[in-house]
CSV table of C-alpha atoms and ligand atoms in Angstrom, one decimal:
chain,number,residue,atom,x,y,z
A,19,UNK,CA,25.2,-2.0,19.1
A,20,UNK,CA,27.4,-4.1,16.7
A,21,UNK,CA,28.6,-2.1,14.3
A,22,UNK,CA,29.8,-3.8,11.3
A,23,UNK,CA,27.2,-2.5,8.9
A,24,UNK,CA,29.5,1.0,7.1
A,25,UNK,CA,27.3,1.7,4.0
A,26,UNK,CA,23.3,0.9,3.7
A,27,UNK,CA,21.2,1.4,0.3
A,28,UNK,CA,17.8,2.3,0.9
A,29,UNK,CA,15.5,1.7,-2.0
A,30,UNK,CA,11.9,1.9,-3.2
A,31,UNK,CA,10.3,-0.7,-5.5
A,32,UNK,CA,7.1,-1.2,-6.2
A,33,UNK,CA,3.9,1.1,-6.4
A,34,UNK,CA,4.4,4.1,-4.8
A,35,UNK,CA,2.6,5.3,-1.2
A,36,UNK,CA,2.6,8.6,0.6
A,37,UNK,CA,5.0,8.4,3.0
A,38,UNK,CA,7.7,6.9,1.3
A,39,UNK,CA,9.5,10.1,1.6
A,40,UNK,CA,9.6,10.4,5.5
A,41,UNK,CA,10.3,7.0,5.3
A,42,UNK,CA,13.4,7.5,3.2
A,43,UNK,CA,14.3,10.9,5.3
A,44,UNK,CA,14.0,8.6,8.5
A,45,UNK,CA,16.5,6.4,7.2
A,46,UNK,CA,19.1,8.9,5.9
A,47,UNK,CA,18.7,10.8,9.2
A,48,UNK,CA,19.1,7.7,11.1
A,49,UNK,CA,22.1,6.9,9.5
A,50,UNK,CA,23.6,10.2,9.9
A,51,UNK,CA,22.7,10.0,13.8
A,52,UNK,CA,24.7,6.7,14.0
A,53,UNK,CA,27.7,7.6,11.4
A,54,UNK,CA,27.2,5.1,8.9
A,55,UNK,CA,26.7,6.4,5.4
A,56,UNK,CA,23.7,5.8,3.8
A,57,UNK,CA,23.4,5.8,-0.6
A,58,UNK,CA,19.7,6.4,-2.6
A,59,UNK,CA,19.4,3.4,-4.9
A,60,UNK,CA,17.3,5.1,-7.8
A,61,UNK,CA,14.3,3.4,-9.9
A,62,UNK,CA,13.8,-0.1,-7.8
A,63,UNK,CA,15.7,-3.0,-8.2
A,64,UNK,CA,16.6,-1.9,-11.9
A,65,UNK,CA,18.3,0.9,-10.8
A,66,UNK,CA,19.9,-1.7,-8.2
A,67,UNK,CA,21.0,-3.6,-11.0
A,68,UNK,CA,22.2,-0.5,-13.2
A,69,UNK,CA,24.5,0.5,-10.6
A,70,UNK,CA,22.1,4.2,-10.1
A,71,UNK,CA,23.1,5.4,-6.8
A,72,UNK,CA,23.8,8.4,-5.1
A,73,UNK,CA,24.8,9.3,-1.9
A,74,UNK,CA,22.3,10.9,0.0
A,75,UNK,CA,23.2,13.0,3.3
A,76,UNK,CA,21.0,14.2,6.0
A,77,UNK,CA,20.3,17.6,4.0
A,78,UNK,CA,19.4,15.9,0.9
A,79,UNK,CA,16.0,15.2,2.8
A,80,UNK,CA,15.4,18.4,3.6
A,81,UNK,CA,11.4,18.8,2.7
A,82,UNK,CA,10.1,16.1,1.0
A,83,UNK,CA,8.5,14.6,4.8
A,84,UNK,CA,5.5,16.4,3.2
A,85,UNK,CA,5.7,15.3,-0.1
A,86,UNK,CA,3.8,12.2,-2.0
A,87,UNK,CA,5.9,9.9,-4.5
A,88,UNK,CA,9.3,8.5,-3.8
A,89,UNK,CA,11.9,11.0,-4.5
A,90,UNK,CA,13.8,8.1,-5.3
A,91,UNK,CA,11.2,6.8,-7.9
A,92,UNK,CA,10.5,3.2,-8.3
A,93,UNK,CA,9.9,0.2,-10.9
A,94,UNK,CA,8.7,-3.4,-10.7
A,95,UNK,CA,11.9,-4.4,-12.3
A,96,UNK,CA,11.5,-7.7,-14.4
A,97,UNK,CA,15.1,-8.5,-14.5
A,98,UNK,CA,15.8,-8.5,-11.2
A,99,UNK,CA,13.5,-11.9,-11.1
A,100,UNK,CA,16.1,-13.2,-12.5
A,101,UNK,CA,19.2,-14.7,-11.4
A,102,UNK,CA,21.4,-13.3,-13.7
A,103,UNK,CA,19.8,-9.7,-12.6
A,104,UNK,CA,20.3,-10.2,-9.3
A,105,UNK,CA,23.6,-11.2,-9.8
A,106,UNK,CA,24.2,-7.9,-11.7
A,107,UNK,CA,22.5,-5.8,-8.7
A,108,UNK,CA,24.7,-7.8,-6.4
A,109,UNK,CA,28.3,-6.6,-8.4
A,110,UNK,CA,27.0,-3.1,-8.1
A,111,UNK,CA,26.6,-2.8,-4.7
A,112,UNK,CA,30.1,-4.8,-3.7
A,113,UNK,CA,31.3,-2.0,-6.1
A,114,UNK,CA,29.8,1.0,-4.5
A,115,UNK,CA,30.8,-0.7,-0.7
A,116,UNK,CA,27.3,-1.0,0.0
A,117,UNK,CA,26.7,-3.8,2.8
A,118,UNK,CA,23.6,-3.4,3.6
A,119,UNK,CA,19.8,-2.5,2.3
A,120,UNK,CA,16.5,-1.3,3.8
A,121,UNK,CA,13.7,-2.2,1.0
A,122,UNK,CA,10.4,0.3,0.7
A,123,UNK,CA,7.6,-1.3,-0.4
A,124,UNK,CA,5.1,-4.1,-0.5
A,125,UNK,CA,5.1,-8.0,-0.9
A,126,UNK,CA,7.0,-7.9,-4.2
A,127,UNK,CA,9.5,-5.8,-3.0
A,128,UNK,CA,10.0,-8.2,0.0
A,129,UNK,CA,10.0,-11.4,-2.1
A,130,UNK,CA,13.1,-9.8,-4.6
A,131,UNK,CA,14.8,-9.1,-1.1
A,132,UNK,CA,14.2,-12.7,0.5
A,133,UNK,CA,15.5,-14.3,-3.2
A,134,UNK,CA,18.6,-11.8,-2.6
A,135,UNK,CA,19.5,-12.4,0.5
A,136,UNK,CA,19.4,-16.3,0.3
A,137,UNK,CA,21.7,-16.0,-2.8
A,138,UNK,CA,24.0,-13.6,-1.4
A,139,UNK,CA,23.4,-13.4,2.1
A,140,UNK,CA,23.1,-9.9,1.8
A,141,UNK,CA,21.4,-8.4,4.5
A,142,UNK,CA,17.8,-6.5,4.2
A,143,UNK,CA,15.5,-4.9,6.2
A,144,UNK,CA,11.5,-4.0,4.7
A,145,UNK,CA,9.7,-1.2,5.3
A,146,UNK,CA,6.0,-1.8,4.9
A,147,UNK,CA,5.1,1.0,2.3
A,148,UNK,CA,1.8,0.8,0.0
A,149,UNK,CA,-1.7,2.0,0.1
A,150,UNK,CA,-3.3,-1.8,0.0
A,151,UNK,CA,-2.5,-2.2,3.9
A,152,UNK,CA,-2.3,-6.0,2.6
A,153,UNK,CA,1.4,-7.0,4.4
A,154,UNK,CA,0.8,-9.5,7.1
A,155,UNK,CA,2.8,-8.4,10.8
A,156,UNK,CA,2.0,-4.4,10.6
A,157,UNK,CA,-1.5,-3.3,11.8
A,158,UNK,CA,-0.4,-0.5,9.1
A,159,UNK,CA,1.2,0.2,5.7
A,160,UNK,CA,2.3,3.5,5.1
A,161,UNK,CA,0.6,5.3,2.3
A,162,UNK,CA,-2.7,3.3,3.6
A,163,UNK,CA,-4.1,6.0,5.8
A,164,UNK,CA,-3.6,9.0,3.4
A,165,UNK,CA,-5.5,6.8,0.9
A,166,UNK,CA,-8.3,6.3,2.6
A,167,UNK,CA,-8.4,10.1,3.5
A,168,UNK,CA,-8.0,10.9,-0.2
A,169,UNK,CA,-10.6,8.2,-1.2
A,170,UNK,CA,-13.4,9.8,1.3
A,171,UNK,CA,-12.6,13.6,0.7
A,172,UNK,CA,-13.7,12.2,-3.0
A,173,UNK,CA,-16.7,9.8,-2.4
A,174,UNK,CA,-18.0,12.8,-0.6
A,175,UNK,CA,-17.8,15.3,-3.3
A,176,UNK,CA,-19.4,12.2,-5.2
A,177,UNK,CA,-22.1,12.3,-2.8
A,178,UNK,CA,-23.2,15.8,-3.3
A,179,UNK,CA,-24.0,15.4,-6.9
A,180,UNK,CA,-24.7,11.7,-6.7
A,181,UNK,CA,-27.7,12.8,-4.4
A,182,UNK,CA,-28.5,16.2,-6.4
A,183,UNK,CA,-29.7,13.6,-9.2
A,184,UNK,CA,-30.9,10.9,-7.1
A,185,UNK,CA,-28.5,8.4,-8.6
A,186,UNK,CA,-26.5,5.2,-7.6
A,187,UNK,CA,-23.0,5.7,-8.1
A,188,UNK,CA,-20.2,2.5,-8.8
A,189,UNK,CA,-17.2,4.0,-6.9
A,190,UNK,CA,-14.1,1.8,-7.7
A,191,UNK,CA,-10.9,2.3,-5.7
A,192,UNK,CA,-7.9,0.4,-5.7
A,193,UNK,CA,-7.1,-3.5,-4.0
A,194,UNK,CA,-6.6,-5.7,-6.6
A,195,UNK,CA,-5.8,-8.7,-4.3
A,196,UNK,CA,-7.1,-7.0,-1.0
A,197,UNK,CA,-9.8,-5.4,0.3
A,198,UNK,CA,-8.9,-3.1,3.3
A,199,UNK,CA,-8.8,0.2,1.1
A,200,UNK,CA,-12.7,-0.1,-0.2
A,201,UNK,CA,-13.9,-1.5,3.8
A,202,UNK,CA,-12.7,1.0,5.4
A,203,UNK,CA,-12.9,4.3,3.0
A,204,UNK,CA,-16.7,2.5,2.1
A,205,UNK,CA,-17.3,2.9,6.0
A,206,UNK,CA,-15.8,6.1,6.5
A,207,UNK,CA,-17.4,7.7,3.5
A,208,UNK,CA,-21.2,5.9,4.3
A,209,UNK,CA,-21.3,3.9,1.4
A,210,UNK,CA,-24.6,1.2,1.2
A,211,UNK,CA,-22.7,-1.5,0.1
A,212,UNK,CA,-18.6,-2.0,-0.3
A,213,UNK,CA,-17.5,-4.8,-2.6
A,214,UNK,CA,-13.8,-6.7,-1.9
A,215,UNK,CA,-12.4,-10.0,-3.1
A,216,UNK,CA,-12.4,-11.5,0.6
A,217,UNK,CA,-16.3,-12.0,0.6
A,218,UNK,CA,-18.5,-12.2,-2.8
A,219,UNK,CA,-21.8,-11.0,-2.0
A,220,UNK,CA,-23.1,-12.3,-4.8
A,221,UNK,CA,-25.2,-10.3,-7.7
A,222,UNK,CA,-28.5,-10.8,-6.2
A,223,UNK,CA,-27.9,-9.7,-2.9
A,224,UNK,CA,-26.5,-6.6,-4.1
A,225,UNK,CA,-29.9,-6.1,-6.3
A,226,UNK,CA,-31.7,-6.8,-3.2
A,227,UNK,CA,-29.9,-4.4,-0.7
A,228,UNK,CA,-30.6,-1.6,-3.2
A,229,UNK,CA,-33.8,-2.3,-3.7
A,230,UNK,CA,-34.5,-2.1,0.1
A,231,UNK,CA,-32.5,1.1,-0.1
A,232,UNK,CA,-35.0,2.6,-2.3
A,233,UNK,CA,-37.9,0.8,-0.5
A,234,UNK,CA,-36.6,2.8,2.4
A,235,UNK,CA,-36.1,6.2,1.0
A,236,UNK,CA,-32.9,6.9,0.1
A,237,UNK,CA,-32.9,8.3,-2.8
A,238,UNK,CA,-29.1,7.6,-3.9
A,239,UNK,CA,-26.3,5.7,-3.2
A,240,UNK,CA,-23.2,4.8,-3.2
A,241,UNK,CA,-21.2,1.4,-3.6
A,242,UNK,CA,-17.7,0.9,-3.4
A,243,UNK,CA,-16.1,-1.8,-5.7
A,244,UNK,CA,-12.6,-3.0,-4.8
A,245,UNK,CA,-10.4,-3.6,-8.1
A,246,UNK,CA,-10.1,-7.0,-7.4
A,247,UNK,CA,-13.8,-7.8,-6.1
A,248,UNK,CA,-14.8,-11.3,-7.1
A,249,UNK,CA,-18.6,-10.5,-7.9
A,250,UNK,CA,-17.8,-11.6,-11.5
A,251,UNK,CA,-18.5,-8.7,-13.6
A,252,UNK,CA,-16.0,-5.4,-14.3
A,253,UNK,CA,-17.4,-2.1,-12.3
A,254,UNK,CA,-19.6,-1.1,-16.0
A,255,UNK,CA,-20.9,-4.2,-16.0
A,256,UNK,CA,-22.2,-4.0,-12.7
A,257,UNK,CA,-23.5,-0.4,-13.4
A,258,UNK,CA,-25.1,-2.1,-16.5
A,259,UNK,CA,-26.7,-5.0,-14.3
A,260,UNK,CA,-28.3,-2.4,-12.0
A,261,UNK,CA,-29.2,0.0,-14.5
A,262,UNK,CA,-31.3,-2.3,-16.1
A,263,UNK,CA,-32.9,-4.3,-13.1
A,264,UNK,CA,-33.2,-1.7,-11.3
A,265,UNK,CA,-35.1,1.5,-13.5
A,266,UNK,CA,-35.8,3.3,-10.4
A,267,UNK,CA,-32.2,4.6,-9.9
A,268,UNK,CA,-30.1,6.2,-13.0
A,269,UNK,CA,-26.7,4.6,-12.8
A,270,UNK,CA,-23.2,6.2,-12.8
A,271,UNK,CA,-19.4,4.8,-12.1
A,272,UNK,CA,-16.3,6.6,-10.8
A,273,UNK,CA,-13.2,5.1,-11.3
A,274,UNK,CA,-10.5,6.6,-8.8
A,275,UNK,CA,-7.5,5.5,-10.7
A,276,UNK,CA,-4.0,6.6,-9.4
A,277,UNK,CA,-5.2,9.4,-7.8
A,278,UNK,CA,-5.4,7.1,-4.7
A,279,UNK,CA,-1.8,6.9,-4.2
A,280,UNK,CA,-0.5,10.3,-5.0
A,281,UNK,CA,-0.8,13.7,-2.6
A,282,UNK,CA,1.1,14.6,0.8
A,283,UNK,CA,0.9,11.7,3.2
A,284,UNK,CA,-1.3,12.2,6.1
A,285,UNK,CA,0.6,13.3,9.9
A,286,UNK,CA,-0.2,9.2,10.6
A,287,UNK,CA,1.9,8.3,7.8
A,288,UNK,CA,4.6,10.7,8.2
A,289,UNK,CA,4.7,9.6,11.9
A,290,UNK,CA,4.8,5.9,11.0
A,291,UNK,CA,7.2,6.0,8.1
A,292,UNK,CA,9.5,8.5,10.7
A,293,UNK,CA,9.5,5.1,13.3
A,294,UNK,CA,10.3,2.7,11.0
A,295,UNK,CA,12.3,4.3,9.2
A,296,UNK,CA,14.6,4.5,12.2
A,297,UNK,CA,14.1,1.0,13.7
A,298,UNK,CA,14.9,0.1,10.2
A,299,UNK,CA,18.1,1.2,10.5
A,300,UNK,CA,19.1,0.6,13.9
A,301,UNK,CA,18.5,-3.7,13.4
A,302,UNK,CA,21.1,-3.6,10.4
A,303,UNK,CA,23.3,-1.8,12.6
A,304,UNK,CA,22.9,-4.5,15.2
A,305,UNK,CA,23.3,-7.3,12.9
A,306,UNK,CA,20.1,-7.7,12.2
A,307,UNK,CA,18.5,-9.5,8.7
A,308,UNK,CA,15.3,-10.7,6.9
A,309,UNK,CA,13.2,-8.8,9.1
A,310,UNK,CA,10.5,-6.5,8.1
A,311,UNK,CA,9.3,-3.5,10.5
A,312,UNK,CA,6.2,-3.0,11.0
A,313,UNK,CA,3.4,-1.6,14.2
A,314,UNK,CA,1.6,-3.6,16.5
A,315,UNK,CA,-1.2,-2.1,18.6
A,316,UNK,CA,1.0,1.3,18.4
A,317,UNK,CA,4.3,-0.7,19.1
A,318,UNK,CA,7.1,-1.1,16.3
A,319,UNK,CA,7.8,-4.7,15.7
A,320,UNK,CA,9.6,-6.7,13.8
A,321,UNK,CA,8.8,-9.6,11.9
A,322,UNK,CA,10.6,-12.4,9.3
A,323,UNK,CA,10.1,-10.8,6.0
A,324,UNK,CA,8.9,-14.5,5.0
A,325,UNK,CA,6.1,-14.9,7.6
A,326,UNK,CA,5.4,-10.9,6.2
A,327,UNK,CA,4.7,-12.2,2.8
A,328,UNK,CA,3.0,-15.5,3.2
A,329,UNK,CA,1.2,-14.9,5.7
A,330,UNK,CA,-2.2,-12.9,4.8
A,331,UNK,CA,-3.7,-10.2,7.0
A,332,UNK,CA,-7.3,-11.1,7.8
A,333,UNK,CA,-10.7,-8.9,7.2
A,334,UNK,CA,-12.1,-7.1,9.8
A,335,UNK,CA,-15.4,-9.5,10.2
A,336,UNK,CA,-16.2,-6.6,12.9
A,337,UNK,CA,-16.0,-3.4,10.8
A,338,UNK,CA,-18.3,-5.6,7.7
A,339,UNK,CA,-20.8,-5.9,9.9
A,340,UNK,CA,-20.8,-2.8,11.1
A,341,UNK,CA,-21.4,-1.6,7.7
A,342,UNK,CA,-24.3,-4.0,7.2
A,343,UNK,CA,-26.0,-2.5,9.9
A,344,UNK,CA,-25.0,1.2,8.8
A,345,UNK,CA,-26.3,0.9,5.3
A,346,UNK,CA,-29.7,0.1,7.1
B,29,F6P,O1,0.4,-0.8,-5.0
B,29,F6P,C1,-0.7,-1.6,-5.1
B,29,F6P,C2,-1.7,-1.0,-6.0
B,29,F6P,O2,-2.1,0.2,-5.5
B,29,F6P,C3,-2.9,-1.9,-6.3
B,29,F6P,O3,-4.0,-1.7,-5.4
B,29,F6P,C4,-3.3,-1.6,-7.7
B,29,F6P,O4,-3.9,-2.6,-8.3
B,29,F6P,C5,-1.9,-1.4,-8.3
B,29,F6P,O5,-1.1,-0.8,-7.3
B,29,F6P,C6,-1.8,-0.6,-9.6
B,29,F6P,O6,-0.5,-0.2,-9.8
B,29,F6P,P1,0.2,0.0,-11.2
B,29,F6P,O7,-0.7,0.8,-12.0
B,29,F6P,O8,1.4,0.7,-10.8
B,29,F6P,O9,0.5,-1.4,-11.7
């Protein structure tokens, strides 16, 4: 390995996933396996630009693999969109020796780091980290797997009073752009119908489907709303809708809220953020830039962190239809 890389920052922007702290252990560890030092760059890119670092050694990550959040914390920092910010962010680190950085976090996190390294040519390495699972070149996100275990350990406590009072329950979680988190947590947790902003079923489909759900003997149910689903009405206006063209059913809604991303990641996660975390580090240390990490087919690979953020991870036509015919 070419070792010209002495000092790397390791930072979190962006919403925060479960995993981000085995992600950020992996790194520190990492570094202290390889002898580089390795500094915690606190509160996003606005702690970047603030100059709020601190050294962090391999016993400053003692148990926090478990833990949700980012021990670190995070921001979506507005002036680092600009160039002045950046240019701020960029003194601090020459000040603190820094050379190098491994960015946590999702699309906007790689977009400030593509910006900074064309301007700079400072070199950066992503981590894939947030529940949405929406970052093209990684099969998965970390955070995205404990979310979907959180969201179905909840629909199914819905369940039991949703079918106590024979009701249809609105269950929004979150996707604002993407719709990987309601698919998959909708299949896993039996919902009827899942709503997401890659496919609009359209209102009167939905009426219809419920209809034949009643027709059929189900005597509740349960439909999960992405954020971001494009059906044209808010999750109580679509509990409105149905509550008034459809008397049969009394109507309820459950919005999950931040919930989602909070609690200690799942063994997937840990295990995931742990790999990349390393890999992460290992590319800077071999002269590596502009690369994000992420896993193919249970391989870690590596990918331009441009290609990660234009490109757009497809639906899984497979697992929809799979639900059509499970909510039978
Ligand atoms: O991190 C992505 C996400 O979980 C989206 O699904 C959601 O819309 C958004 O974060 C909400 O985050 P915040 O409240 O921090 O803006």
């Amino acid at each position: 390995m070419k070792n010209k890389v002495q000092k790397i920052g390791l930072v979190t922007s962006g919403g925060d996933a479960p995993g981000m702290n085995a992600a950020i252990r992996a790194v520190v560890r990492a570094c202290t396996y390889y002898k580089v030092d390795c500094v915690g760059i606190y509160r996003g890119y606005q702690g970047m630009i603030e100059g709020d670092f601190e050294p962090l050694t391999a016993r400053d990550v003692s148990n926090i693999i478990n833990r949700g959040g980012t021990i670190l914390k995070t921001d979506r920092s507005k002036e680092f969109k600009t160039k002045e910010g950046r240019k701020k962010a960029y003194n601090q680190l020459k000040n603190a020796g820094i050379d190098a950085l491994v960015l946590i976090g999702g699309d906007g996190t790689f977009n400030g780091g593509i910006v900074f390294n064309k301007e700079f040519n400072f070199p950066c390495i992503g981590i894939p980290g947030t529940i949405d699972n929406d970052i093209f070149g990684t099969n998965y996100t970390i955070g995205y797997d404990t979310a979907l275990n959180t969201i179905v350990q909840v629909i199914d406590k819905i369940r039991d009073t949703a079918s106590s009072h024979n009701r249809l329950f609105f269950v929004e979680v979150m996707g604002r752009d993407a719709g990987y988190i309601a698919l998959n947590a909708g299949v896993g947790a039996g919902a009827e119908e899942i709503l997401i902003p890659e496919e609009d079923l359209g209102l009167e489909r939905l009426l219809e489907s419920l209809k034949r759900s009643k027709r059929s003997g189900k005597s509740s149910s349960i439909v999960v709303v992405a954020e971001g689903d494009k059906i044209g009405k808010n999750v109580f206006e679509l509990a409105d809708y149905m509550e008034e063209n459809l008397p049969q059913y009394e109507v309820r809604v459950s919005v999950l809220g931040h919930m989602q991303r909070g609690g200690s990641p799942s063994c997937f996660d840990r295990v995931l953020a742990s790999r990349l975390g390393v890999r992460a580090v290992e590319l800077l240390l071999d002269g590596k830039t502009n690369l994000m990490v992420g896993i193919i087919n249970n391989e870690v690979e590596t990918i331009e962190l441009e290609k990660a953020v234009k490109g757009r991870q497809e639906i899984d036509k497979e697992l929809l239809r799979v639900s059509d015919i499970m909510s039978i």
